PDB file of C-alpha atoms in Angstrom:
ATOM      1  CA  UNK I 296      42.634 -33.302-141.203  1.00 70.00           C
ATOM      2  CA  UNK I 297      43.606 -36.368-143.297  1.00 86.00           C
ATOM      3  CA  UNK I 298      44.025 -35.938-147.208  1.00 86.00           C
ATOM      4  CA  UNK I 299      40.130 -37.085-148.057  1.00 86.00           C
ATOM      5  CA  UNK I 300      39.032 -34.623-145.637  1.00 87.00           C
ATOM      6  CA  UNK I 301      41.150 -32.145-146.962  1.00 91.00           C
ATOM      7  CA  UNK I 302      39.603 -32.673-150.242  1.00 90.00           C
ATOM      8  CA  UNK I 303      36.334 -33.015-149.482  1.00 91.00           C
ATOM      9  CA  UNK I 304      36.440 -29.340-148.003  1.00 91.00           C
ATOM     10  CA  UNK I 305      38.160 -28.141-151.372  1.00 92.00           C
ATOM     11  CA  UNK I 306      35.469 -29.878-153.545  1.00 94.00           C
ATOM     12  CA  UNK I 307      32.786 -28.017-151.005  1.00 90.00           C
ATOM     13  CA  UNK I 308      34.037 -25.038-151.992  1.00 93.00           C
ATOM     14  CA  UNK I 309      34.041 -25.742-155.545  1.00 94.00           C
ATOM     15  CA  UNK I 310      30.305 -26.793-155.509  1.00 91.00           C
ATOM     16  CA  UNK I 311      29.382 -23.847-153.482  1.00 92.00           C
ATOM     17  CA  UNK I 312      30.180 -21.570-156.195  1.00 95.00           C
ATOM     18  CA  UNK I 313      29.460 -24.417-159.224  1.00 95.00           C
ATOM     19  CA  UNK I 314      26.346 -26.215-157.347  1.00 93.00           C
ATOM     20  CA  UNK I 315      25.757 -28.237-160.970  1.00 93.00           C
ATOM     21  CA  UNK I 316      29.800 -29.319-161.251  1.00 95.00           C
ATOM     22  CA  UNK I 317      28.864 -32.834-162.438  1.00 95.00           C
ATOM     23  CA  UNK I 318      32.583 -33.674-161.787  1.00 96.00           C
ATOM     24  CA  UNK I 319      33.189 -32.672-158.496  1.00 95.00           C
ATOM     25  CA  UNK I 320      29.969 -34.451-157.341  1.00 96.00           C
ATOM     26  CA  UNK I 321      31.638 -37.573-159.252  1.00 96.00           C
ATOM     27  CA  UNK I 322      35.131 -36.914-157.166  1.00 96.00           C
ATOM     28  CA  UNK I 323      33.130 -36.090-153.745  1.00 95.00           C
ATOM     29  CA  UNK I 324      31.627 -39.450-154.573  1.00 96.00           C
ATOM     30  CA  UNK I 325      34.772 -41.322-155.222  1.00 95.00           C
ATOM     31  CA  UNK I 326      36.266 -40.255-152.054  1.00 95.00           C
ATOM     32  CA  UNK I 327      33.073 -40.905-149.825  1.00 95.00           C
ATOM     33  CA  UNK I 328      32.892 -44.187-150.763  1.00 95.00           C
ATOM     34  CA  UNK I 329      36.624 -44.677-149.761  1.00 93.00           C
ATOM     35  CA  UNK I 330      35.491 -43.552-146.587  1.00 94.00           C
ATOM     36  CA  UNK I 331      32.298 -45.567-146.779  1.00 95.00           C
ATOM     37  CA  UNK I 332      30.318 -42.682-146.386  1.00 95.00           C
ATOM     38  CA  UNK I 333      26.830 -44.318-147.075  1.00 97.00           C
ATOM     39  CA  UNK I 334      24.542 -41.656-145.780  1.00 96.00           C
ATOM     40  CA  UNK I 335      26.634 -38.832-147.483  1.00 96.00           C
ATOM     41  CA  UNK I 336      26.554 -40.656-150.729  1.00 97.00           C
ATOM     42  CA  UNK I 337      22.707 -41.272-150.549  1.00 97.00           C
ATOM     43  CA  UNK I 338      22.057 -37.914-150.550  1.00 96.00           C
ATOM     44  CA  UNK I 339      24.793 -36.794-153.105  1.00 96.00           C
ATOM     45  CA  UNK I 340      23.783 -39.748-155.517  1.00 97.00           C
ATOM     46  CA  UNK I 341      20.587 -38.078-155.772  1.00 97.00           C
ATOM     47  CA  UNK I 342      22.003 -34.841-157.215  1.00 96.00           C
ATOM     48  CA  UNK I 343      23.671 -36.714-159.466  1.00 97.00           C
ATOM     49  CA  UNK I 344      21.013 -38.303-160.969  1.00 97.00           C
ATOM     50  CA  UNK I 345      19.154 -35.365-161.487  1.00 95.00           C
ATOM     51  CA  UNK I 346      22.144 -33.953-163.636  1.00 95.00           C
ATOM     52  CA  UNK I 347      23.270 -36.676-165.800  1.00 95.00           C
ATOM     53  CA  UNK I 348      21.728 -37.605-169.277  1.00 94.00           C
ATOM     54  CA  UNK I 349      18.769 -40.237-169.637  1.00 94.00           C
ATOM     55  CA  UNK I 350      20.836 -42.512-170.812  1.00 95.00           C
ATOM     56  CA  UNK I 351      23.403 -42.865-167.631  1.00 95.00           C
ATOM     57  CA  UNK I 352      20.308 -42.646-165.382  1.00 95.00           C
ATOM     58  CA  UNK I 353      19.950 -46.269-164.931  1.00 95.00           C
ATOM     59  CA  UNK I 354      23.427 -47.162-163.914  1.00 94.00           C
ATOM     60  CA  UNK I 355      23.576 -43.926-161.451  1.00 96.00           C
ATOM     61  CA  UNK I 356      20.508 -45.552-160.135  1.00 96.00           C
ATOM     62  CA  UNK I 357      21.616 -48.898-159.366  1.00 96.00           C
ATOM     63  CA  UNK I 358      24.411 -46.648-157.576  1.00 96.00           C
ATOM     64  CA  UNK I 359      21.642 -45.439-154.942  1.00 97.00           C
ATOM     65  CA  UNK I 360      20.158 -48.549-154.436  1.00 97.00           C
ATOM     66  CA  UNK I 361      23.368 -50.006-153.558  1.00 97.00           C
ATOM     67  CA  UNK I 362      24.541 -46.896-151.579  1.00 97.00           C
ATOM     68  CA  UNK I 363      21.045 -47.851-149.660  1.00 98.00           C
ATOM     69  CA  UNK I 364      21.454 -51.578-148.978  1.00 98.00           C
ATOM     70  CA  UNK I 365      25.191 -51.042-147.474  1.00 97.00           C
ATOM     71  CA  UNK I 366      23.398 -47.932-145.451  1.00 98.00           C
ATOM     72  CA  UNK I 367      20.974 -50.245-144.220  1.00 98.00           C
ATOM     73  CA  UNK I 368      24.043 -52.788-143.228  1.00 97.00           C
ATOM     74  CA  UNK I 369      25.657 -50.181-141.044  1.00 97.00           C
ATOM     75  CA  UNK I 370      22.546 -49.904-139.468  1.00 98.00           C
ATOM     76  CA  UNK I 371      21.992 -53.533-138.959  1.00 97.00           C
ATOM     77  CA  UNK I 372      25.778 -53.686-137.500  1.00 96.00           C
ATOM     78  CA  UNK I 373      25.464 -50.724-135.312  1.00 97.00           C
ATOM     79  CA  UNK I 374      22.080 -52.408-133.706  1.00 96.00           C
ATOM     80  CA  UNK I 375      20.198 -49.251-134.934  1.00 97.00           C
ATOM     81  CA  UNK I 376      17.151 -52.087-136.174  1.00 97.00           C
ATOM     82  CA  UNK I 377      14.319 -50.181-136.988  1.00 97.00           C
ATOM     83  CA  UNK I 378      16.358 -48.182-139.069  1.00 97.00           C
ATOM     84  CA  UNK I 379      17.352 -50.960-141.021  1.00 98.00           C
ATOM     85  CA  UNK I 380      14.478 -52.654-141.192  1.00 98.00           C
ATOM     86  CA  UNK I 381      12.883 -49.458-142.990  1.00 98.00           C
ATOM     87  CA  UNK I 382      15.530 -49.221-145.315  1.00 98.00           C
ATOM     88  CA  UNK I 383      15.564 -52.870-146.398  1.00 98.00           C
ATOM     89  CA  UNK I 384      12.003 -52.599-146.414  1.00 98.00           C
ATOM     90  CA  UNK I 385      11.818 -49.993-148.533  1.00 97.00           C
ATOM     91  CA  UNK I 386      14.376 -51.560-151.074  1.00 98.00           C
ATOM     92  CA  UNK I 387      12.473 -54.909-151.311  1.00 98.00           C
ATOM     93  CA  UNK I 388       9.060 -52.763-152.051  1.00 97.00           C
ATOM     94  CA  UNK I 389      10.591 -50.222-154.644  1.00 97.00           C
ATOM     95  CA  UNK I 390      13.518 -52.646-155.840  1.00 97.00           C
ATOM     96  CA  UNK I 391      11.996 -56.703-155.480  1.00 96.00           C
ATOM     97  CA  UNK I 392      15.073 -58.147-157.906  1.00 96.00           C
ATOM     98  CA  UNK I 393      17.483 -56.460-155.568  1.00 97.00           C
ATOM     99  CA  UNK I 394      18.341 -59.887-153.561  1.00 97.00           C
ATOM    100  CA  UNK I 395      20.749 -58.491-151.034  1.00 97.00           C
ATOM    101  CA  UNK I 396      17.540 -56.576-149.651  1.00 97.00           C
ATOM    102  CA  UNK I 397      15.758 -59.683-148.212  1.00 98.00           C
ATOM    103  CA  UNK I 398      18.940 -60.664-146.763  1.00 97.00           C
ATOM    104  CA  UNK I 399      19.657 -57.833-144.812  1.00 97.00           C
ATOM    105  CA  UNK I 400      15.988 -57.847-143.579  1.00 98.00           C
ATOM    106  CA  UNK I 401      16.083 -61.713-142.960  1.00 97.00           C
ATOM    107  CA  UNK I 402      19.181 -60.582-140.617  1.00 97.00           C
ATOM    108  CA  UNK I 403      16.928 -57.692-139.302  1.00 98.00           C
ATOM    109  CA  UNK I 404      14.504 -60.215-138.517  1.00 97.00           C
ATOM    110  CA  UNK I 405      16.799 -62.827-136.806  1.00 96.00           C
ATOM    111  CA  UNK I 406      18.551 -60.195-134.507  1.00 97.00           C
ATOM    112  CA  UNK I 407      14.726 -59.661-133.410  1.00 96.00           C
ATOM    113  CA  UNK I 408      13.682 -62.541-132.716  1.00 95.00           C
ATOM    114  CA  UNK I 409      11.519 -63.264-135.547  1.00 96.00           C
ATOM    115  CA  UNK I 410      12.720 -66.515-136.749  1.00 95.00           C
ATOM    116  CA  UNK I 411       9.784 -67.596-137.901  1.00 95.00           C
ATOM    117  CA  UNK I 412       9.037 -64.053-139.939  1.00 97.00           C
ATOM    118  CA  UNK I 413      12.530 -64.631-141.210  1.00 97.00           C
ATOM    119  CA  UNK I 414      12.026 -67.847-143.140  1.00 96.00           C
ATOM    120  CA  UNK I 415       8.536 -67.028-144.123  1.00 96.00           C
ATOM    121  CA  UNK I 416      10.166 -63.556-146.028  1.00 97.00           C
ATOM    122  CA  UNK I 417      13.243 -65.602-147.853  1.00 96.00           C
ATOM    123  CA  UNK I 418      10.854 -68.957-148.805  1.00 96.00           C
ATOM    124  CA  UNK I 419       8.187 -66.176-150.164  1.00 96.00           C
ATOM    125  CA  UNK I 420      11.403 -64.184-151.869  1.00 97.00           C
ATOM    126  CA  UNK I 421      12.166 -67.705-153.807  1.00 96.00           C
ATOM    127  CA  UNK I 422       9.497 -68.396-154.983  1.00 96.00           C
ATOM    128  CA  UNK I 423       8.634 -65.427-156.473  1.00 96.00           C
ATOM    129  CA  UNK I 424      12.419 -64.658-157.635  1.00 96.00           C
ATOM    130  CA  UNK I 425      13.996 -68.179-158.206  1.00 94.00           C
ATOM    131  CA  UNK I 426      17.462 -66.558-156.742  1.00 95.00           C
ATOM    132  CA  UNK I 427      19.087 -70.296-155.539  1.00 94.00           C
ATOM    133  CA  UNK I 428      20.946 -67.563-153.121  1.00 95.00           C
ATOM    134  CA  UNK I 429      18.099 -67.041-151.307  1.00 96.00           C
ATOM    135  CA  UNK I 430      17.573 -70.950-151.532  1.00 94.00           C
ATOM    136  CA  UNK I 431      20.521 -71.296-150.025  1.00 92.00           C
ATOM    137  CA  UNK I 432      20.006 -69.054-146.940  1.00 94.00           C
ATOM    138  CA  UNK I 433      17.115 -71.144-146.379  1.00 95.00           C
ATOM    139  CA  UNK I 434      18.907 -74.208-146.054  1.00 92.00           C
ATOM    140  CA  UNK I 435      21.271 -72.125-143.579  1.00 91.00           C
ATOM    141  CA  UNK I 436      18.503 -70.973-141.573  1.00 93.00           C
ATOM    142  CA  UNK I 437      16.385 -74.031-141.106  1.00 94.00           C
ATOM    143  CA  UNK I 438      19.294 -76.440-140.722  1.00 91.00           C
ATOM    144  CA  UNK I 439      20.319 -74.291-137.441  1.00 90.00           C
ATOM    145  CA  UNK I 440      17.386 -74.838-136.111  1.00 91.00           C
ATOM    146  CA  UNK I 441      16.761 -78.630-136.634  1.00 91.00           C
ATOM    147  CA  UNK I 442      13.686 -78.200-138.792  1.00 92.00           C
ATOM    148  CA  UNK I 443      15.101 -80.375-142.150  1.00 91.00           C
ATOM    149  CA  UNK I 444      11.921 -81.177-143.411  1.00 93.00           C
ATOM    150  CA  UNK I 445      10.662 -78.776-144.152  1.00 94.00           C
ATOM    151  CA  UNK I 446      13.461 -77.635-145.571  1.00 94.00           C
ATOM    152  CA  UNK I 447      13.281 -80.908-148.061  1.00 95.00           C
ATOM    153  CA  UNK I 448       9.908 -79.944-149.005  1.00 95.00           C
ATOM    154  CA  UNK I 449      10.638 -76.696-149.939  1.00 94.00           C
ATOM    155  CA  UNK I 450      13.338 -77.950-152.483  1.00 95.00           C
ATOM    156  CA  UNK I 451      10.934 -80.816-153.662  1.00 96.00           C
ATOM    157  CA  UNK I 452       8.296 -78.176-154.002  1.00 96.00           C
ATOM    158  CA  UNK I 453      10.859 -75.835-156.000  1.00 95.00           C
ATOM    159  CA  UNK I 454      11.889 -79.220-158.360  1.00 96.00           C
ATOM    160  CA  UNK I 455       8.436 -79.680-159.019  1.00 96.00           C
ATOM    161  CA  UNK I 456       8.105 -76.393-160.153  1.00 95.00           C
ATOM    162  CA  UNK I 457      11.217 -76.725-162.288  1.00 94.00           C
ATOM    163  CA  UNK I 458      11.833 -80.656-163.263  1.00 93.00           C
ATOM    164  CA  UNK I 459      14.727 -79.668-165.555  1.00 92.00           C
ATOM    165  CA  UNK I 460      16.448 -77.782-162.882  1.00 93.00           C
ATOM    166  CA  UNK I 461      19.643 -79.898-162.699  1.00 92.00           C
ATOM    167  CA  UNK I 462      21.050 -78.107-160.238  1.00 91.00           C
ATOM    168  CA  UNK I 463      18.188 -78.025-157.803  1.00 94.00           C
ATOM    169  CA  UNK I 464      18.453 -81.364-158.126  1.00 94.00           C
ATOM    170  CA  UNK I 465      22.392 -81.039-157.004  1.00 90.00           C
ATOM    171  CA  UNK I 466      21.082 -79.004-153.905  1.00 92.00           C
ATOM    172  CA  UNK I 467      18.704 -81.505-152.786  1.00 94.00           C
ATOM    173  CA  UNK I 468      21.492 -84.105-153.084  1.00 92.00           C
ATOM    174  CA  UNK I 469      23.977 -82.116-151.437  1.00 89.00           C
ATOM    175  CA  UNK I 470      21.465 -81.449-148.417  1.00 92.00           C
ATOM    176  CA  UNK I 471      20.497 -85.441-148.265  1.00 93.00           C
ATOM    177  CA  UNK I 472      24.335 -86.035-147.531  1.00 89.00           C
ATOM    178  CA  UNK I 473      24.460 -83.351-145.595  1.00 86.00           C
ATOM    179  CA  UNK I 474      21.675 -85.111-143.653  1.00 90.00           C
ATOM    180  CA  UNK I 475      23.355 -88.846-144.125  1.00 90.00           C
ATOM    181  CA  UNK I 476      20.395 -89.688-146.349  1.00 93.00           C
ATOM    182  CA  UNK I 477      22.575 -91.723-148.237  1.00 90.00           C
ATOM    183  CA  UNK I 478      19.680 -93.498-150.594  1.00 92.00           C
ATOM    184  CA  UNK I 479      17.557 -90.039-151.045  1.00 94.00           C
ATOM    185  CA  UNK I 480      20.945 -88.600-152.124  1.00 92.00           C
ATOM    186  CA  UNK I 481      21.817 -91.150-154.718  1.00 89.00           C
ATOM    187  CA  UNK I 482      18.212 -91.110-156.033  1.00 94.00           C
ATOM    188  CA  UNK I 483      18.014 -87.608-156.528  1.00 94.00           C
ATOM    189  CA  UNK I 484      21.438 -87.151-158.155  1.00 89.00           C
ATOM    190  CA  UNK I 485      20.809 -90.360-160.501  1.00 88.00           C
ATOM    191  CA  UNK I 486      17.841 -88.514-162.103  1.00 92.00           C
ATOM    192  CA  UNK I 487      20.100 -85.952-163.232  1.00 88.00           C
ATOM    193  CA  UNK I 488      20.973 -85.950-166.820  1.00 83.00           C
ATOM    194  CA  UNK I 489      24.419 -85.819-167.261  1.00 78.00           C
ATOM    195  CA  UNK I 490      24.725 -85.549-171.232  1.00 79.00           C
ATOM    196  CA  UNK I 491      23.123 -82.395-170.372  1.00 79.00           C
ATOM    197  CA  UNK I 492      24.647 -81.233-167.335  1.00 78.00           C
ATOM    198  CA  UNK I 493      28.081 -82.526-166.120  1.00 72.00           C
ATOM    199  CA  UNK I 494      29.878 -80.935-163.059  1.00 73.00           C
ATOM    200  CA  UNK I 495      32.711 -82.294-160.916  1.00 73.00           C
ATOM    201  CA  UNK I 496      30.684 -81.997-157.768  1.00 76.00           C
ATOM    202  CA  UNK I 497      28.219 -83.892-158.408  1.00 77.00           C
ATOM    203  CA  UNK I 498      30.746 -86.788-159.208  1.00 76.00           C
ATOM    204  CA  UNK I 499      31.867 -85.826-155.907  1.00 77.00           C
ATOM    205  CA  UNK I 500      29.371 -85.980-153.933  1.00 81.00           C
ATOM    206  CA  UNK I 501      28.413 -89.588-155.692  1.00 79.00           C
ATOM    207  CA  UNK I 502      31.903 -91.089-155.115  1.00 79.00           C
ATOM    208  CA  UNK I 503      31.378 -90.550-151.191  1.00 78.00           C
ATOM    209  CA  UNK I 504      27.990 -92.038-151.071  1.00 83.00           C
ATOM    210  CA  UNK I 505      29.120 -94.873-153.261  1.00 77.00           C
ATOM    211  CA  UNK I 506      31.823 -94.968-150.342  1.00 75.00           C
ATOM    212  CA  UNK I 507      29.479 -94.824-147.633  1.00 78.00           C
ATOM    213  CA  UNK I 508      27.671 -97.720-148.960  1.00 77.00           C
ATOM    214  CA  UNK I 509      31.115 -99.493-148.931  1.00 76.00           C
ATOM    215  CA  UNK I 510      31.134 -99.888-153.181  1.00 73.00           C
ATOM    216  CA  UNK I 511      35.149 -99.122-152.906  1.00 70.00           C
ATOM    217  CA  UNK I 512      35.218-101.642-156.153  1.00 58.00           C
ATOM    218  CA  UNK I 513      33.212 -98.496-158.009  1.00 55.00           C
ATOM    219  CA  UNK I 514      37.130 -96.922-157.498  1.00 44.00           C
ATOM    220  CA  UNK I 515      36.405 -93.505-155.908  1.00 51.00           C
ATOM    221  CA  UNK I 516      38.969 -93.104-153.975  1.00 49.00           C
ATOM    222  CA  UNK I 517      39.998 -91.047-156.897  1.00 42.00           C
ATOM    223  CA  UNK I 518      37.674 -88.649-155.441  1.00 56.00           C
ATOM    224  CA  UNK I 519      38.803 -88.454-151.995  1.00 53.00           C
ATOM    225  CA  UNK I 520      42.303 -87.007-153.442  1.00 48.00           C
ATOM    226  CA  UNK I 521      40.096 -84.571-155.937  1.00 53.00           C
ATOM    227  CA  UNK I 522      37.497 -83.580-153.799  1.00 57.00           C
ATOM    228  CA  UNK I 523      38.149 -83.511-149.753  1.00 55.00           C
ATOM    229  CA  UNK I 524      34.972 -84.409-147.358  1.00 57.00           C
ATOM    230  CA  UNK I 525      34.819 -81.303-145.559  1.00 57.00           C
ATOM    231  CA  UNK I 526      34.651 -80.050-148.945  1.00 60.00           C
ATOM    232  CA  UNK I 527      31.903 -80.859-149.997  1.00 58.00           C
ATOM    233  CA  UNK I 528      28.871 -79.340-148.494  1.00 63.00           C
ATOM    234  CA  UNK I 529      30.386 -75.873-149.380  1.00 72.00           C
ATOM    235  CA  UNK I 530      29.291 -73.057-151.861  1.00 80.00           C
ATOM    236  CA  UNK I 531      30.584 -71.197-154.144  1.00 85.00           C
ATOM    237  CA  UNK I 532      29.926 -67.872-155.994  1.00 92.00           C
ATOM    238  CA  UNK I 533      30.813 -65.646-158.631  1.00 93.00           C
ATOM    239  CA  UNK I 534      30.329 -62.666-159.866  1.00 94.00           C
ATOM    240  CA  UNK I 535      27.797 -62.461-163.047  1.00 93.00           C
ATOM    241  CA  UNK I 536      29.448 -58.950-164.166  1.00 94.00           C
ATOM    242  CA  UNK I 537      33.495 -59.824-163.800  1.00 94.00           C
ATOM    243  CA  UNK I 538      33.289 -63.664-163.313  1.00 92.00           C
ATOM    244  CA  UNK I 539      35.350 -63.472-160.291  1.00 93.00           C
ATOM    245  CA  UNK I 540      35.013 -66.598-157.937  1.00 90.00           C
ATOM    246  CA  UNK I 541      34.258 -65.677-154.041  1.00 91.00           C
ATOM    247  CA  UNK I 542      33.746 -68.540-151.326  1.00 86.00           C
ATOM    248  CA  UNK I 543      31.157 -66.295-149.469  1.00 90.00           C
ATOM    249  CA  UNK I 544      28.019 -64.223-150.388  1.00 92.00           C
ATOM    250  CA  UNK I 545      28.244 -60.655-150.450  1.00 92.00           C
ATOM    251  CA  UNK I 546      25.916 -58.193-151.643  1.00 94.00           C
ATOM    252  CA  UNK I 547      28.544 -55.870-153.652  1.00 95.00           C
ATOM    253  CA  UNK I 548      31.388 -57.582-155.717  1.00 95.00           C
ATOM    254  CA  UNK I 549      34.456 -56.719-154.104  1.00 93.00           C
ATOM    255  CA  UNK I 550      36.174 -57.077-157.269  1.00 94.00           C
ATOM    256  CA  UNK I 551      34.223 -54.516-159.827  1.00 94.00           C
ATOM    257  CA  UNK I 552      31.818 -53.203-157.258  1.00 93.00           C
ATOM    258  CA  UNK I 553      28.901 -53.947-158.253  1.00 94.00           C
ATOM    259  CA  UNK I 554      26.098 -55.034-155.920  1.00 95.00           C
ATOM    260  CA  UNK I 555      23.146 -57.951-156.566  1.00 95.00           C
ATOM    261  CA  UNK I 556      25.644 -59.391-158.776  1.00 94.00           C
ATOM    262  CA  UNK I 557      26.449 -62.325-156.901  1.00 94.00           C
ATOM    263  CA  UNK I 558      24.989 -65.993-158.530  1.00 92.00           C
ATOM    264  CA  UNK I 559      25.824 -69.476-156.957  1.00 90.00           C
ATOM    265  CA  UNK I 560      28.563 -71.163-159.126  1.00 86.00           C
ATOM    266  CA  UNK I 561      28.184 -74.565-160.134  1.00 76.00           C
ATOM    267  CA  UNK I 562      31.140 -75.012-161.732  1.00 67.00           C
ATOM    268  CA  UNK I 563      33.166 -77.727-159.725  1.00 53.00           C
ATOM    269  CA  UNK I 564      34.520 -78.403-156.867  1.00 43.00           C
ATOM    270  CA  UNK I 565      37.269 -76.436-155.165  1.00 43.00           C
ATOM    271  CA  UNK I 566      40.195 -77.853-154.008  1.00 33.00           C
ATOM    272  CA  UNK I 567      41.695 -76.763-150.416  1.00 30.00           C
ATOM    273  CA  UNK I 568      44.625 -74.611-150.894  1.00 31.00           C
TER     274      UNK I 568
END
């Protein structure tokens, strides 16, 4: 018996004669999710909630729901589909702002061979939640399959809805270079206003398209030092709660733990290390 198992079985004992210890529910918590005990802590989140005062009842909350999203991911990982399809499903209904939800079922949906399902759910998600996240899933998802326009309509559909969005704007540009639309790229990323909205990128991405049109006189090369090709079609992300930076979406911050925290970050472009 290793030392969290050891403990568990003392804080058993403790609750079985003290079934309302709020603080050995809190340190059989902390231990199961050391151990990543999703299931366990499900059902002993639950407890907690119904002990602690109204106004810690939203945070425990958001506890459970995450508890029930990384439940649902063992499920997806283990193959056990169904039962992660109900739990995501069950998220997005009683939880719709909780992003990492649709992902998981999107995945749910791939690993059953409902591609098309899958991009219905996360263009519908969009829409109706504006997460560029989910945006950016999209763009995964229909560039593996070869299907770019109508990927490029459903960013010129989400610009019309939001003309000021500068950095829709930088999305669509990224994906024309992605998709060596050199002249769509350069058009898209002129109409952004940079008095408003300045970001190394964007510069970026321009100086290689200026490059690509052979305008070497414009002197970007500066930007082949700053900003490295392979660079540039990557995303970023960061952390709305602790600000850290992460070069891959997750649906819990590694850093403070918190989950649906995650936000694309626009703020430059990051150099290889």
């Amino acid at each position: 018996m290793n030392d969290n198992e050891l403990a568990l079985k003392y804080i058993d004992q403790i609750l079985s004669i003290e079934p309302d210890n709020l603080l050995a529910h809190y340190k059989m918590r902390n231990i199961l999710e050391k151990m990543e005990k999703w299931e366990e802590l499900i059902n002993i989140q639950k407890k907690i909630i119904k002990m602690v005062s109204n106004s810690k009842k939203l945070e425990e909350e958001n506890k459970l729901i995450g508890y029930s999203y990384e439940y649902g991911r063992v499920n997806l990982e283990q193959g056990n589909l169904e039962n992660a399809e109900r739990i995501f499903s069950t998220l997005i209904k009683s939880h719709p702002n909780f992003i990492p939800s649709y992902l998981g079922m999107v995945e749910v949906l791939i690993s059953k061979g409902e591609l098309e399902e899958a991009i219905n759910l996360i263009e519908k998600a969009y829409f109706e939640h504006k997460s560029k996240i989910l945006l950016i899933r999209l763009e995964d998802l229909l560039i593996s399959i070869g299907d770019p326009k109508r990927l490029i309509q459903s960013y010129i559909k989400a610009i019309n809805e939001s003309p000021n969005d500068n950095e829709l704007k930088m999305l669509l540009g990224r994906l024309y270079y992605r998709l060596e639309m050199i002249d769509d790229a350069m058009d898209i990323l002129d109409s952004i206003d940079t008095a408003v909205y300045t970001n190394p990128k964007l510069y970026c991405i321009k100086g290689y398209l200026y490059l690509r049109r052979n305008q070497t006189l414009k002197a970007l090369s500066s930007f082949k030092e700053l900003c490295p090709e392979n660079r540039i079609s990557s995303i970023n992300y960061s952390c709305k709660v602790c600000k850290s930076q992460f070069e891959e979406w997750t649906g819990r911050c590694s850093k403070c733990g918190d989950w649906n925290s995650f936000q694309v970050d626009f703020r430059g472009c990051e150099l290889i290390k």
